[in-house]
Tab-separated table of C-alpha atoms in Angstrom:
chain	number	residue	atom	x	y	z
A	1110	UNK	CA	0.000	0.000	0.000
A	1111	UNK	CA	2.570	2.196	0.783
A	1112	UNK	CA	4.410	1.352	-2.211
A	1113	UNK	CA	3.054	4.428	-5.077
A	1114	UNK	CA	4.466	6.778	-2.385
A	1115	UNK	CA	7.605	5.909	-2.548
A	1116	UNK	CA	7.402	5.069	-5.861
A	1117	UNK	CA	6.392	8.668	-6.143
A	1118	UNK	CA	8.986	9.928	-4.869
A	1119	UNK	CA	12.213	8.191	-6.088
A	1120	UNK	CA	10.399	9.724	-9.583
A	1121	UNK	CA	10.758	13.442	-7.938
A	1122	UNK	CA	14.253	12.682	-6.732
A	1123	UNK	CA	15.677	11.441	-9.958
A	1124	UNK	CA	13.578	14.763	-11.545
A	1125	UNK	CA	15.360	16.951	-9.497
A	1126	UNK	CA	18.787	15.303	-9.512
A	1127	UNK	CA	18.300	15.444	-13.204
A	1128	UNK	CA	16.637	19.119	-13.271
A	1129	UNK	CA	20.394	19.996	-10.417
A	1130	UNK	CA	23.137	18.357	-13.471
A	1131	UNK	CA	20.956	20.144	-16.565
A	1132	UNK	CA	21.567	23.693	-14.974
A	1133	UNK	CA	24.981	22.492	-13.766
A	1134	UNK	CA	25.843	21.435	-17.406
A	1135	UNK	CA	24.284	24.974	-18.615
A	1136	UNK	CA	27.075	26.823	-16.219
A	1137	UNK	CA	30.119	24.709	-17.188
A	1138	UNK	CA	29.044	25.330	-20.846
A	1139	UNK	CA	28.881	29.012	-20.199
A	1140	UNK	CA	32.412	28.805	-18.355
A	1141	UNK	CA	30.508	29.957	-15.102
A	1142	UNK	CA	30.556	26.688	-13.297
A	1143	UNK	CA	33.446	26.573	-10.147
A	1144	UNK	CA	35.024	23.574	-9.610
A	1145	UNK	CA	32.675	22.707	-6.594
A	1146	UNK	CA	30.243	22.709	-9.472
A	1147	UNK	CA	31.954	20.275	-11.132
A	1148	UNK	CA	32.508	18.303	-8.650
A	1149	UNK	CA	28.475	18.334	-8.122
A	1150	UNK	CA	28.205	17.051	-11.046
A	1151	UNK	CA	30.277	14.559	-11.311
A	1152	UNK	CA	28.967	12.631	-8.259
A	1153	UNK	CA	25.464	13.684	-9.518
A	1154	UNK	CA	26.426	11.791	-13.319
A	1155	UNK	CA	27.693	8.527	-10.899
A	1156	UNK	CA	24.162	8.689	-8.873
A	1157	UNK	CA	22.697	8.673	-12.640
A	1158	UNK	CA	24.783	5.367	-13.627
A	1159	UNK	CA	23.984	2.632	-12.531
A	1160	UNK	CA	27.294	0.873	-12.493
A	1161	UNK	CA	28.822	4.053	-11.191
A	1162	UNK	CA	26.690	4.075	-7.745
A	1163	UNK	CA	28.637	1.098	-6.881
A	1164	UNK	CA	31.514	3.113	-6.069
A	1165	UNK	CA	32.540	4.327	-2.867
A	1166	UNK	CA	33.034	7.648	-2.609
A	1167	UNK	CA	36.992	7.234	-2.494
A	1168	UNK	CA	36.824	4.747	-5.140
A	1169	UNK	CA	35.395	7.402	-7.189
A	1170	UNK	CA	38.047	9.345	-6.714
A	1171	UNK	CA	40.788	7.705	-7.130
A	1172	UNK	CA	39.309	5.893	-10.482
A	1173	UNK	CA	38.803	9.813	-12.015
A	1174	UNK	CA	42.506	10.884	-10.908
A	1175	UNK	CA	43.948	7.360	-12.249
A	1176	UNK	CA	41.846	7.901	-15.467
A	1177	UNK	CA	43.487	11.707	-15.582
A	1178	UNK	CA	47.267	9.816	-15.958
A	1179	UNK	CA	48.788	10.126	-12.052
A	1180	UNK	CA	50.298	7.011	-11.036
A	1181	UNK	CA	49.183	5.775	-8.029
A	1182	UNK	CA	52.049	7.339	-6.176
A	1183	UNK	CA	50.787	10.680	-6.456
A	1184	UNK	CA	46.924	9.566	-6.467
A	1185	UNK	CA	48.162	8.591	-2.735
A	1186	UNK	CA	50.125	11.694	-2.104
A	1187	UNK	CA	46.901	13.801	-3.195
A	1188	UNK	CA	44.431	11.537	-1.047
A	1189	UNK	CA	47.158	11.541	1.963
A	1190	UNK	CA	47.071	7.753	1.698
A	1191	UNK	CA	49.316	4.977	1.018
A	1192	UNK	CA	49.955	3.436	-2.097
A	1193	UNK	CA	48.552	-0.091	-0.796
A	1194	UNK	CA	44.982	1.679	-0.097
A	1195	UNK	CA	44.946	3.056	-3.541
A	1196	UNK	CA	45.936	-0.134	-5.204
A	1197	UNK	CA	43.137	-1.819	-2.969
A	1198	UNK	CA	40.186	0.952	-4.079
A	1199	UNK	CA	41.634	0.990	-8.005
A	1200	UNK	CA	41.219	-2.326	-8.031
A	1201	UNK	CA	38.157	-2.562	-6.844
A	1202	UNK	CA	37.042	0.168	-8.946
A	1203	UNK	CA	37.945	-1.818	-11.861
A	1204	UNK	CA	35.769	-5.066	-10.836
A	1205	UNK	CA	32.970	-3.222	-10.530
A	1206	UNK	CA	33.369	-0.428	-13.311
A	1207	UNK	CA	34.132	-4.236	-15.725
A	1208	UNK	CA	37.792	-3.063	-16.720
A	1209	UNK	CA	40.888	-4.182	-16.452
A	1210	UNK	CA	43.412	-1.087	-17.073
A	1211	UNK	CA	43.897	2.409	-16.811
A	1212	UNK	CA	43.108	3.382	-20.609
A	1213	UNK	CA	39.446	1.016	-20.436
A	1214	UNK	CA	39.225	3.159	-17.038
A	1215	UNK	CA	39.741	6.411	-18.999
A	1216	UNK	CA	37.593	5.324	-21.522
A	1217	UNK	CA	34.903	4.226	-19.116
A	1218	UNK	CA	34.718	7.475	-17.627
A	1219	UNK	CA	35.031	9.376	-20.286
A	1220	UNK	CA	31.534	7.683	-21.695
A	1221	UNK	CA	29.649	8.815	-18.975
């Protein structure tokens, strides 16, 4: 019974995540959008993907800055982490994201 409701409104929070990344989009096009914006909308694109979602948020991270080129040396240095927990969480990343190196990565994320 209680069902429609919540159907209801997962439909009004995807609308409105979707209506937040359109006007985010609209800024970064006009070369208005900060890099908090950005940011926004990046996590808002991985709430959109399915396959995304199943990141943690520092597996996230460190899949974007390994798909930008840094090694995981300085993905660690920039996280103030080891190398061993990067390893661990680009690895992971990969399972889930269905690759198996740094260009499929790039690639990956670059089709979302």
């Amino acid at each position: 019974m209680g069902q429609p409701d919540r159907d209801e409104a997962l439909v009004v929070q995807a609308y409105e995540t979707i209506r937040r990344a359109v006007a985010l989009i609209e800024r970064l096009e006009r070369g208005s959008a900060t890099s908090e914006e950005v940011a926004t909308l990046r996590e808002l694109v991985r709430l959109l993907d399915p396959r995304g979602s199943q990141l943690t948020e520092a597996e996230w991270e460190v899949a974007r800055l390994a798909a930008d080129g840094l090694s995981n040396a300085a993905i660690a240095d920039r996280r103030g982490t080891t190398v061993r927990t990067v390893s661990k969480q680009l690895d992971s990343a990969y399972r889930k994201l269905g690759v198996s190196s740094r260009r499929e990565l790039a690639v990956r994320l670059a089709n979302r």
